[in-house]
PDB file of C-alpha atoms in Angstrom:
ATOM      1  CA  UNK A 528      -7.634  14.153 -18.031  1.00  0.00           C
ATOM      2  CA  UNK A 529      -8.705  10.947 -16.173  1.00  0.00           C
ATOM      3  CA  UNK A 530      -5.175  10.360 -14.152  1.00  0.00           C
ATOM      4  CA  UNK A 531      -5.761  10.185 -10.428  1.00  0.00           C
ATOM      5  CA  UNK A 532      -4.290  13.041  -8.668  1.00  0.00           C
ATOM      6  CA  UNK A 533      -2.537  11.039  -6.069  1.00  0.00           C
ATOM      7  CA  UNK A 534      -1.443   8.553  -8.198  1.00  0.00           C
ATOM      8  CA  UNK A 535       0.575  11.436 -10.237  1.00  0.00           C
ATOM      9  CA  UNK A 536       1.772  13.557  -7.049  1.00  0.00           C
ATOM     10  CA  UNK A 537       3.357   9.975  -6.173  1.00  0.00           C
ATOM     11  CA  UNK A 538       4.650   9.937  -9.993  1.00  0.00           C
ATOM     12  CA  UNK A 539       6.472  13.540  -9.053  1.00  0.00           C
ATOM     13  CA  UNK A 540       7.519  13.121  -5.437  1.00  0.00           C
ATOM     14  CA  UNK A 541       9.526   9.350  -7.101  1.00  0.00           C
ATOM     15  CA  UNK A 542      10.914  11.404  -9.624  1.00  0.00           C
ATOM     16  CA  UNK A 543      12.248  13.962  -7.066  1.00  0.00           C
ATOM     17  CA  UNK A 544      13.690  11.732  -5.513  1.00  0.00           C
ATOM     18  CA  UNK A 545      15.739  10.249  -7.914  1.00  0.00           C
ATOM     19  CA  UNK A 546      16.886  13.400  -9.154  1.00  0.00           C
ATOM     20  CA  UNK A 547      17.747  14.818  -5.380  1.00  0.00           C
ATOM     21  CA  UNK A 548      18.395  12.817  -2.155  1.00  0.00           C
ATOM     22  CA  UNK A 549      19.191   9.403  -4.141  1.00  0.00           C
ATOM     23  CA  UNK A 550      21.425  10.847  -6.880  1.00  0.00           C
ATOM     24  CA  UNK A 551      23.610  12.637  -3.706  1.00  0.00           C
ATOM     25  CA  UNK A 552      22.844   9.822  -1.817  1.00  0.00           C
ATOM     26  CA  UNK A 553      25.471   7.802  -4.589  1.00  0.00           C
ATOM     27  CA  UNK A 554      27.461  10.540  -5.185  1.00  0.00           C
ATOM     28  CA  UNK A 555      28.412  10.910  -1.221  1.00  0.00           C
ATOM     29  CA  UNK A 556      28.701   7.322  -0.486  1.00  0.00           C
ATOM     30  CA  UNK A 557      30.565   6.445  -4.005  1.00  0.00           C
ATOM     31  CA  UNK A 558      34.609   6.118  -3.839  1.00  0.00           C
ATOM     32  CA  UNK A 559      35.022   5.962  -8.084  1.00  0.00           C
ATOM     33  CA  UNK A 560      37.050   8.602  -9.433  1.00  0.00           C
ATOM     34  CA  UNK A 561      34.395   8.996 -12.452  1.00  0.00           C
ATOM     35  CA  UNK A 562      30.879   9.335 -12.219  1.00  0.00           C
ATOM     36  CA  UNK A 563      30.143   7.216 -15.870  1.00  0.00           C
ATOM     37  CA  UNK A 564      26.881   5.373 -14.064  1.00  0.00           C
ATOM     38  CA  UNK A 565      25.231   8.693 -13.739  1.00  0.00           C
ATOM     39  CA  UNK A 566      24.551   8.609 -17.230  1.00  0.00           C
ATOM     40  CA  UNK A 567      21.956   5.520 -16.710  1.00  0.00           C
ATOM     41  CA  UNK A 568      21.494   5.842 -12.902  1.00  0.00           C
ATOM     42  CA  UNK A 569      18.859   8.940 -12.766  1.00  0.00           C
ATOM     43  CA  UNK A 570      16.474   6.490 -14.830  1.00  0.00           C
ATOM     44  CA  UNK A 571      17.336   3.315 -12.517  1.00  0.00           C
ATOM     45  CA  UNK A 572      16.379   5.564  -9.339  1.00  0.00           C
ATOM     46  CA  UNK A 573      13.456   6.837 -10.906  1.00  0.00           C
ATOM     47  CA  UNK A 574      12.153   2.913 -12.214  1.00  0.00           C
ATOM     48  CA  UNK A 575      12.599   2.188  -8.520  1.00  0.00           C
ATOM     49  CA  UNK A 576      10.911   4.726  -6.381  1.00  0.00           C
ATOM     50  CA  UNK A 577       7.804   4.208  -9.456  1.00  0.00           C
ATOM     51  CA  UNK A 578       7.777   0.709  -8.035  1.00  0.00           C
ATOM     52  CA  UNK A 579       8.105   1.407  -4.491  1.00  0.00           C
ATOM     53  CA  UNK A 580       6.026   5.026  -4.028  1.00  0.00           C
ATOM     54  CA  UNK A 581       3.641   4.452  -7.057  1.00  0.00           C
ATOM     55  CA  UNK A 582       2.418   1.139  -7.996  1.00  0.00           C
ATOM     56  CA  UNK A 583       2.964  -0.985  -4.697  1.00  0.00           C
ATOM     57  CA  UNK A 584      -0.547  -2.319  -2.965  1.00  0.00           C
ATOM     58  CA  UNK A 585      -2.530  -0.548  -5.667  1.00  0.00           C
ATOM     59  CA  UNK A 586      -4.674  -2.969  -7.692  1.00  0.00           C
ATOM     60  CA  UNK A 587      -5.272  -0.778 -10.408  1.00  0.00           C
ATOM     61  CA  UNK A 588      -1.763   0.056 -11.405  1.00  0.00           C
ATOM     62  CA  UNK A 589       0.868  -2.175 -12.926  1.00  0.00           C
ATOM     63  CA  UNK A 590       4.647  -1.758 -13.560  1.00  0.00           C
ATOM     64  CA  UNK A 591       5.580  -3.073 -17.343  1.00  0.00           C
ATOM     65  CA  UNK A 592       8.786  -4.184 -18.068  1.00  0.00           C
ATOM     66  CA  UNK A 593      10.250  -4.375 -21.654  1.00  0.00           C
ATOM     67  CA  UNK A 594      13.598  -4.708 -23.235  1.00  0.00           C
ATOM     68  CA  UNK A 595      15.075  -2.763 -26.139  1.00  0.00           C
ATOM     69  CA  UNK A 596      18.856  -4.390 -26.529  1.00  0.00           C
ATOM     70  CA  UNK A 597      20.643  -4.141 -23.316  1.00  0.00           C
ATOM     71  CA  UNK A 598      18.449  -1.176 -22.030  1.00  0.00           C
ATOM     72  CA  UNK A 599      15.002  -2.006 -19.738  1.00  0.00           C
ATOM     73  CA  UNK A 600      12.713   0.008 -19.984  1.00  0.00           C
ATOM     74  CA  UNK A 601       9.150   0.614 -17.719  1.00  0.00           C
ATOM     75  CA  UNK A 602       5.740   1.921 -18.196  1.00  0.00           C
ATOM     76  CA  UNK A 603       2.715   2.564 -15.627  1.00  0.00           C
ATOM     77  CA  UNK A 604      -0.469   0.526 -16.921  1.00  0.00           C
ATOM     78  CA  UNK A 605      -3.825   2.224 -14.958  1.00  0.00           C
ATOM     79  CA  UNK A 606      -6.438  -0.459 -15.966  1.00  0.00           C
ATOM     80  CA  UNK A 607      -8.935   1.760 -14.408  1.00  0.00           C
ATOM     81  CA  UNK A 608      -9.020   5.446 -16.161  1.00  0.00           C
ATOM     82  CA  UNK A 609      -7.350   3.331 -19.506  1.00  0.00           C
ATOM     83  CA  UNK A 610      -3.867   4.980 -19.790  1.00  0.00           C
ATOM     84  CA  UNK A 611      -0.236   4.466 -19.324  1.00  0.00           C
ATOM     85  CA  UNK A 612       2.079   6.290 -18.746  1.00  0.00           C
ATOM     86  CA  UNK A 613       6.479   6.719 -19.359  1.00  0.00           C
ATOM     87  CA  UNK A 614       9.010   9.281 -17.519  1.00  0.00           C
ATOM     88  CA  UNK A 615      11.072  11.087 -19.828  1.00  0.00           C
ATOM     89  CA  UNK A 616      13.311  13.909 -19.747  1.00  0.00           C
ATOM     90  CA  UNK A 617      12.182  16.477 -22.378  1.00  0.00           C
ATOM     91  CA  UNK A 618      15.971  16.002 -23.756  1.00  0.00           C
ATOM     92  CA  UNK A 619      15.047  12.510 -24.839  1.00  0.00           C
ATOM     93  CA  UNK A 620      11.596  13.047 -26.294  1.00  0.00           C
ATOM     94  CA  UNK A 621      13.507  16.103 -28.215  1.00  0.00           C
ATOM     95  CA  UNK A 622      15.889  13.734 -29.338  1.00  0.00           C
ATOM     96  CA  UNK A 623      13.520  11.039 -30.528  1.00  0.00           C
ATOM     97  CA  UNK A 624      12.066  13.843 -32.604  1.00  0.00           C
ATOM     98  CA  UNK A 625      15.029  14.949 -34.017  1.00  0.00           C
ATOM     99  CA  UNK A 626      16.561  11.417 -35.018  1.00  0.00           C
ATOM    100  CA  UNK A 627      14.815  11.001 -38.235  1.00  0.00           C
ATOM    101  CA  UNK A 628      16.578   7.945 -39.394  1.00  0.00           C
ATOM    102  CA  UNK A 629      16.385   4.427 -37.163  1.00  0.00           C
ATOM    103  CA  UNK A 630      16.540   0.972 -37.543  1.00  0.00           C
ATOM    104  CA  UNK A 631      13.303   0.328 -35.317  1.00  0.00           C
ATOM    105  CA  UNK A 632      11.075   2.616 -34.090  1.00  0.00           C
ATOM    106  CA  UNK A 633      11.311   4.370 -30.368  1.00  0.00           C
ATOM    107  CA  UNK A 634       8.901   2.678 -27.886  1.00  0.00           C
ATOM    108  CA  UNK A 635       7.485   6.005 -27.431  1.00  0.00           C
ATOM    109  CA  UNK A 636       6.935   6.815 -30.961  1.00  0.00           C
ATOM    110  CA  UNK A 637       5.434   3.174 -31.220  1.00  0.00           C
ATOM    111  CA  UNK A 638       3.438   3.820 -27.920  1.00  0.00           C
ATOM    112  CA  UNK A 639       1.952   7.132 -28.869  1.00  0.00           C
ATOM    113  CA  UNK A 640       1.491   5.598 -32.710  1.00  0.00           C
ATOM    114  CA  UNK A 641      -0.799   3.042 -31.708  1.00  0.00           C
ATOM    115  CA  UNK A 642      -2.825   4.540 -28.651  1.00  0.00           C
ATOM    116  CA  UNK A 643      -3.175   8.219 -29.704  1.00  0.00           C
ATOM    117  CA  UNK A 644      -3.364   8.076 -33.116  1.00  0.00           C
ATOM    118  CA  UNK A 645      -6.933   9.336 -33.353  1.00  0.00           C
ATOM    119  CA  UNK A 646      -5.593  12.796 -31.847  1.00  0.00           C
ATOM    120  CA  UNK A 647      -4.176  15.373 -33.712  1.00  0.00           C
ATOM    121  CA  UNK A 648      -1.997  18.460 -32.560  1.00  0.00           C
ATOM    122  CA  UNK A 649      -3.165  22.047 -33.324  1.00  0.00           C
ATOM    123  CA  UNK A 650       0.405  22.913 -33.568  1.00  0.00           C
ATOM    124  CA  UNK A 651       1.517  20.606 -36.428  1.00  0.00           C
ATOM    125  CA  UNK A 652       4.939  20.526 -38.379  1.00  0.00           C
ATOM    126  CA  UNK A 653       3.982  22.165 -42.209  1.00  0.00           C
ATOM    127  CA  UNK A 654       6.383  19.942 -44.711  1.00  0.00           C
ATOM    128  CA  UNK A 655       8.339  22.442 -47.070  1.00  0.00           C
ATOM    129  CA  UNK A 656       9.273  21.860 -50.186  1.00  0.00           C
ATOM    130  CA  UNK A 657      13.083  19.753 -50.190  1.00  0.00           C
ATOM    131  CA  UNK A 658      12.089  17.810 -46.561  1.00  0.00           C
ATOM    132  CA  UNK A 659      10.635  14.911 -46.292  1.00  0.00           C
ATOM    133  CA  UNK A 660       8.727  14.391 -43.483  1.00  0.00           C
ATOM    134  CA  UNK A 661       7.248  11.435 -44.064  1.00  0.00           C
ATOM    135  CA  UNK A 662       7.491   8.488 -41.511  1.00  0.00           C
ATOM    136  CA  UNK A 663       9.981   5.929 -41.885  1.00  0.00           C
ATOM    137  CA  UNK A 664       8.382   3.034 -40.378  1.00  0.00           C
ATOM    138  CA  UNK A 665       4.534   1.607 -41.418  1.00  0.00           C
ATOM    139  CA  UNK A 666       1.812   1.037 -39.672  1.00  0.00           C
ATOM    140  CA  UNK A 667       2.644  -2.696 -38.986  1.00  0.00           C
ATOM    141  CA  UNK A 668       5.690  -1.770 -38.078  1.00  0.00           C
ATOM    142  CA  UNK A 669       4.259  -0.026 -35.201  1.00  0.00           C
ATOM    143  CA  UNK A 670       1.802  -2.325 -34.487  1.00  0.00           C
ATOM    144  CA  UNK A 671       4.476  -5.338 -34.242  1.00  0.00           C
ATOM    145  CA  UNK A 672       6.940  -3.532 -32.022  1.00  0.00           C
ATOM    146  CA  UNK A 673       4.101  -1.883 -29.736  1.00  0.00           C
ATOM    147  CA  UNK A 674       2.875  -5.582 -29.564  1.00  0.00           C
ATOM    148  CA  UNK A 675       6.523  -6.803 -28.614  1.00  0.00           C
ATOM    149  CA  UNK A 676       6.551  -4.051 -26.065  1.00  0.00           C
ATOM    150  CA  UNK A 677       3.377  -4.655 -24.413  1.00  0.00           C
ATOM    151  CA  UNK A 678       3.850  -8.357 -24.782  1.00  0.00           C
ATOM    152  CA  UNK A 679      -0.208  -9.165 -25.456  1.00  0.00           C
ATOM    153  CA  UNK A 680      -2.128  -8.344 -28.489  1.00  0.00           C
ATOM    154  CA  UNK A 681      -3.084  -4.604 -29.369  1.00  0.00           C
ATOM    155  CA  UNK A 682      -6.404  -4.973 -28.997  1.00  0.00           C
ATOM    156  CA  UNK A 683      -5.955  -5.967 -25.548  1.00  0.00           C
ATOM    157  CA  UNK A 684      -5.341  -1.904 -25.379  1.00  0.00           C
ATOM    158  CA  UNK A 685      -8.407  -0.679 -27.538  1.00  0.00           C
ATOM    159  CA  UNK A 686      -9.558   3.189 -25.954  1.00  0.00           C
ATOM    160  CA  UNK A 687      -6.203   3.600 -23.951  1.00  0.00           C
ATOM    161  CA  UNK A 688      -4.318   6.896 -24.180  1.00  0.00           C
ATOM    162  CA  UNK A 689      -0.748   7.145 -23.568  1.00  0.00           C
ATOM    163  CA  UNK A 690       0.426   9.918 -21.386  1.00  0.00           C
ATOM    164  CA  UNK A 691       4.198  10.696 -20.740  1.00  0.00           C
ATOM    165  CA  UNK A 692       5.783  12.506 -17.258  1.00  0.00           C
ATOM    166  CA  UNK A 693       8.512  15.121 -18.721  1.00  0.00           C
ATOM    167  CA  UNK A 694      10.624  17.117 -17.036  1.00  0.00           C
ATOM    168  CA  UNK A 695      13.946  18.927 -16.736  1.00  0.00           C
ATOM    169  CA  UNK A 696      16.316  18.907 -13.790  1.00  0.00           C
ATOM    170  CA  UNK A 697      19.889  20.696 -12.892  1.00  0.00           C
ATOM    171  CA  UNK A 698      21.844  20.648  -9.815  1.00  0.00           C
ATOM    172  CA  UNK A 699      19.858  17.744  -8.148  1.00  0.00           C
ATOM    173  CA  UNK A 700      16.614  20.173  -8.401  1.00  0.00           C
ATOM    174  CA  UNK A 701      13.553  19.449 -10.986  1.00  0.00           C
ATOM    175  CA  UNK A 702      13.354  22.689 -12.881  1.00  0.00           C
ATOM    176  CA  UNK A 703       9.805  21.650 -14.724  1.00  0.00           C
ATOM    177  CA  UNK A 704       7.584  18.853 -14.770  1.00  0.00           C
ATOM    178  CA  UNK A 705       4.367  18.353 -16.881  1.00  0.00           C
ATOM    179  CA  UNK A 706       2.131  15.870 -17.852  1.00  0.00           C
ATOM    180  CA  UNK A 707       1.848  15.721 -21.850  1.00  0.00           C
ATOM    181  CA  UNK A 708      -0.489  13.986 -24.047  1.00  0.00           C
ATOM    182  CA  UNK A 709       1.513  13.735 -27.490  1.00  0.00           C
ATOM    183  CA  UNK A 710      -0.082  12.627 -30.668  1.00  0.00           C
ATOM    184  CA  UNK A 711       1.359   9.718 -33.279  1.00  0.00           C
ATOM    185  CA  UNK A 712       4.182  12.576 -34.220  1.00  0.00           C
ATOM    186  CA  UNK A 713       4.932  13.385 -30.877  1.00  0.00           C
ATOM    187  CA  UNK A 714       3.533  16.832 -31.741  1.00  0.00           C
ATOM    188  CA  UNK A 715       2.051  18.473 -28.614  1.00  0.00           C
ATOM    189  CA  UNK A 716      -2.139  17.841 -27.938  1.00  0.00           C
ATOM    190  CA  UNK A 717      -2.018  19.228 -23.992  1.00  0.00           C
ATOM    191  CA  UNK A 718       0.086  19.507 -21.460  1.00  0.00           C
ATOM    192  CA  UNK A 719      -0.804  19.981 -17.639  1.00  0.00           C
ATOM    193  CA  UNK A 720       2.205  21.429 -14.962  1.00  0.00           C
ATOM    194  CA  UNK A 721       3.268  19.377 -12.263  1.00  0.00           C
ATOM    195  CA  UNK A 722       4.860  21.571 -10.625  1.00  0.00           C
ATOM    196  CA  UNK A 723       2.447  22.533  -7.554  1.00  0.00           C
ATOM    197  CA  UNK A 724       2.839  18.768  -6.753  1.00  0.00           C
ATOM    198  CA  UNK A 725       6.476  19.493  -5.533  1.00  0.00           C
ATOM    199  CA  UNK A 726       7.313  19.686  -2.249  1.00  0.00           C
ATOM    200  CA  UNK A 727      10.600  21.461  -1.047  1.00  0.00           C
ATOM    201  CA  UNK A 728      13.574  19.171  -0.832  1.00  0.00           C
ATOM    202  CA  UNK A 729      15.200  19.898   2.481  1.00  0.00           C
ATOM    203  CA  UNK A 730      17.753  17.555   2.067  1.00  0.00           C
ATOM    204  CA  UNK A 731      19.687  20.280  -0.527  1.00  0.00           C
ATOM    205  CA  UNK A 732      20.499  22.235   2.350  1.00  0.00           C
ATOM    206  CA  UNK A 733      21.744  19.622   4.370  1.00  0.00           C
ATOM    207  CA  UNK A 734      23.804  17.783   2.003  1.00  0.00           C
ATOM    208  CA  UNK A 735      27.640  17.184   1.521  1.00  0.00           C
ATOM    209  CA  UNK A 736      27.716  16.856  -2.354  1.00  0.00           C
ATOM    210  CA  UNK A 737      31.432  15.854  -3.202  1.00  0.00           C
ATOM    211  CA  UNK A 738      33.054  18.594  -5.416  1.00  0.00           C
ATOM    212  CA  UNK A 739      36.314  19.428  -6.891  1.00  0.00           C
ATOM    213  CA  UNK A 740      38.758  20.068  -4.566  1.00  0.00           C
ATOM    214  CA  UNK A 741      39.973  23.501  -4.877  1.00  0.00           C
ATOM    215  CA  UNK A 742      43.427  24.836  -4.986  1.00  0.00           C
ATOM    216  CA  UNK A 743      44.519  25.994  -1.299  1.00  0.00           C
ATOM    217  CA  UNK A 744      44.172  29.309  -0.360  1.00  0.00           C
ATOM    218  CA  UNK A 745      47.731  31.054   0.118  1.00  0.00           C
ATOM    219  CA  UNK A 746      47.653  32.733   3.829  1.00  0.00           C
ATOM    220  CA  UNK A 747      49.369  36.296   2.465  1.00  0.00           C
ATOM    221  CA  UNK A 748      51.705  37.562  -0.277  1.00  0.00           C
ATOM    222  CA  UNK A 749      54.642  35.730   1.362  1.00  0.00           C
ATOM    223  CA  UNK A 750      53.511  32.457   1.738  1.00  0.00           C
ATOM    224  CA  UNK A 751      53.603  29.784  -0.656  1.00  0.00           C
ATOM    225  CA  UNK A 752      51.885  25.847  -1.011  1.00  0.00           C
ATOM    226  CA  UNK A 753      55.084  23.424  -1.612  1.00  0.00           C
ATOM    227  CA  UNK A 754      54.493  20.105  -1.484  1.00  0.00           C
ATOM    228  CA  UNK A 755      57.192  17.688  -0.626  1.00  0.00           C
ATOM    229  CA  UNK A 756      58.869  15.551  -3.236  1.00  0.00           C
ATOM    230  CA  UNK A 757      58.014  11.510  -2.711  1.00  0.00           C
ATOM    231  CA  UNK A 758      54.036  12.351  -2.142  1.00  0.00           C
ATOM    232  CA  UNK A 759      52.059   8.935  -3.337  1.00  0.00           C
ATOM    233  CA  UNK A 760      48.633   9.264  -5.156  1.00  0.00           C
ATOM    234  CA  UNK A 761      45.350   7.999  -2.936  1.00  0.00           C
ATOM    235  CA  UNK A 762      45.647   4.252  -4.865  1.00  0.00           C
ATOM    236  CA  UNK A 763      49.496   3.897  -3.566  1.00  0.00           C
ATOM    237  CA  UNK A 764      49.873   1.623  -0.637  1.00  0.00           C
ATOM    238  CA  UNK A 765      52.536   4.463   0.937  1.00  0.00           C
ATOM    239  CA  UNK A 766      51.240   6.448   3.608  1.00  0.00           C
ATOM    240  CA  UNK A 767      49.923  10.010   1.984  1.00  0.00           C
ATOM    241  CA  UNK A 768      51.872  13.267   3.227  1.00  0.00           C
ATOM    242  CA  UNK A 769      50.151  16.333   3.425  1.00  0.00           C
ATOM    243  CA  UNK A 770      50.792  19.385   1.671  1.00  0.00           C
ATOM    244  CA  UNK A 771      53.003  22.009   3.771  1.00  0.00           C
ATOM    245  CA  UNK A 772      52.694  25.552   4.290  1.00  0.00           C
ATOM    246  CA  UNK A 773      56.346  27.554   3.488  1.00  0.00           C
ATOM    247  CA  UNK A 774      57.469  30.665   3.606  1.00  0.00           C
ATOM    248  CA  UNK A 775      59.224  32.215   0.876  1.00  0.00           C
ATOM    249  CA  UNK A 776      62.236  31.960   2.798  1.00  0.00           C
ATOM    250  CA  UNK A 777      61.883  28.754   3.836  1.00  0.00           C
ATOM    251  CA  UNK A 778      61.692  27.502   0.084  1.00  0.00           C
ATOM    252  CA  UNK A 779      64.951  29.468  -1.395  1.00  0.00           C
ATOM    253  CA  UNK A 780      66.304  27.124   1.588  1.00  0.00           C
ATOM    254  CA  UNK A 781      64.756  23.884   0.457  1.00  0.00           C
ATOM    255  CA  UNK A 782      65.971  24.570  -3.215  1.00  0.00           C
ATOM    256  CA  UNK A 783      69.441  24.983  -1.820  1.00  0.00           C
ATOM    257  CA  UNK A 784      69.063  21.671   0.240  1.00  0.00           C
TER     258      UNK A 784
END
């Protein structure tokens, strides 16, 4: 592996980040009823703190930008140990594998076609009779799109390697993180754990993450939660009541009012 260390503890600590403190961080301080950004947002944190924790005042790194429809995507060039390297969620490169039939190839699959196609996994996928596992796309196909994607001529990136950052997260918490080397299949050649390069996140015990609110607890097997009639959602401009504890005689009185 010819990665600096440092360079991919800062890879790890950006990517904790994003999943932690600045995911609660927009959950806290956002007033939307949905959360529909989240979707995108993870990947928009993690682009950022790459920029800001990773590649900033170092000569020998670069941040790539490249465009695939409305998406932007980003890539670490190291001009010094010859690699780059992508984040991913092992979700994604599982579904990249899975999705058999596109119109244009996944700048992964194009970036590991092109700049590890002379290695081969020792695990590799047998073809059985009735599938066809042949690739869909050709080698200038690959070549075109890793050149649109790079935005210079492949040769520019003769004896690079690409290496990709995956990991899985839950509850605001990375739950693994290793460095893989995939081949043109994005069958697995090595993979290294990241996970002694994670520091505890004190900021999960600190945190007010917004959940559901709960129904209110009734104070004994007499008592009751009534709210009264006219109460106006948070978006009306009327002044919000709050809910009101009765007892059980006090509502057979109400319903009699």
């Amino acid at each position: 592996m010819t990665i600096n260390s440092k360079d991919l503890e800062n890879i790890v600590k950006a990517i904790a980040k994003a999943v932690g403190f600045d995911t609660r961080t927009y959950l806290n301080e956002s007033n939307t009823d949905t959360h529909n950004a989240l979707i995108h947002l993870r990947g928009d944190y993690i682009n950022t703190n790459i920029r800001n924790m990773v590649v900033a005042g170092k000569d020998n790194l670069e941040l790539k930008h490249f465009k695939r429809f409305s998406w932007m995507g980003v890539f670490i060039i190291d001009r010094e140990n010859q690699v780059t390297i992508n984040v991913s969620s092992r979700g994604t490169i599982d579904r990249i594998k899975n999705s058999r039939k596109r119109n244009r190839p996944h700048y992964l699959s194009s970036m590991c076609h092109v700049l590890n196609g002379d290695l081969v996994s020792p695990c590799k996928q047998i073809a059985l009779d009735g599938f066809d596992l042949s690739d869909d796309f050709s080698e200038d196909e690959y070549s075109a799109d890793f050149e649109s994607i790079v935005d210079m001529a492949r040769s520019q990136y003769n004896g690079y390697h690409h290496y990709t950052v995956a990991y899985e997260a839950e509850n605001f918490e990375i739950k693994s993180i290793s460095l893989m080397l995939l081949d043109k299949d994005l069958d697995l050649v090595e993979e290294t754990s990241l996970m002694d390069m994670l520091r505890p996140d004190f900021g999960t015990l600190t945190s007010a993450v917004p959940v559901e609110e709960s129904e209110p607890k009734v104070r004994d097997s007499h008592s009751l939660v009534r709210v009264k009639a006219g109460i106006k959602s948070k978006n009306s401009n009327e002044p919000e009541k709050k809910a009101e504890i009765y007892t059980k005689e006090e509502e057979e009185a109400a319903k009699r009012d």
